[in-house]
C-alpha angles and dihedrals in degrees: 000000000000117000099226119045133177124192116197130185149113126283115283093019100113099264095126093051091050091046091053093047093050092044090055090054096049126081116278092247092060112134107236129189116183115207100338114203102184134049089243092062092051094043088070089071094050094064114120093230089057101098098172123034136172130180137172115207131190109231090236092059099047093098100038094049094050098245116176123183093224092064090071133057091212125033115187118192116190117207121188133181105268090228090059090049090052093050091047091051090051092050090048089060090070084081093066113114093228087061100037092050094048107068097184091051091045092052092046092052091046091051091050091052092048090049090051089050092052096044109017097178095051098062117048120215088238088065091054090048090053090052091055094041109035090171090061141278137232103270089190087071091059103049109140093004099097094118 
């Protein structure tokens, strides 16, 4: 296994799960930086006395945090179908307190998701977005994801 590893991807693409799995397989003294946002955070892994290093970067922070591919022996980029990312982000919203603490709303949302699962073409994703965001949603995020 390489000593210095970087995992890069978008939110809800599986990067955290991969980060945790790799971290568990590395020595306990591995230097780990989870989602660095500044060059200073990432510089910690570049130190010469840092034998093992692992980081997980959000694709949007690669530039601002000063990431360079050559700093790592292994660079893993996770790519996921944007429709799957959208569905995962919707499912993640079930953790919101305004949904958890409102049983009728929770059950309604759950029923809508189950209906979408049974008949995917009958319920557009925009409808599910509207249920989570009654005040509106960013339609630009949903272009070409109606089905």
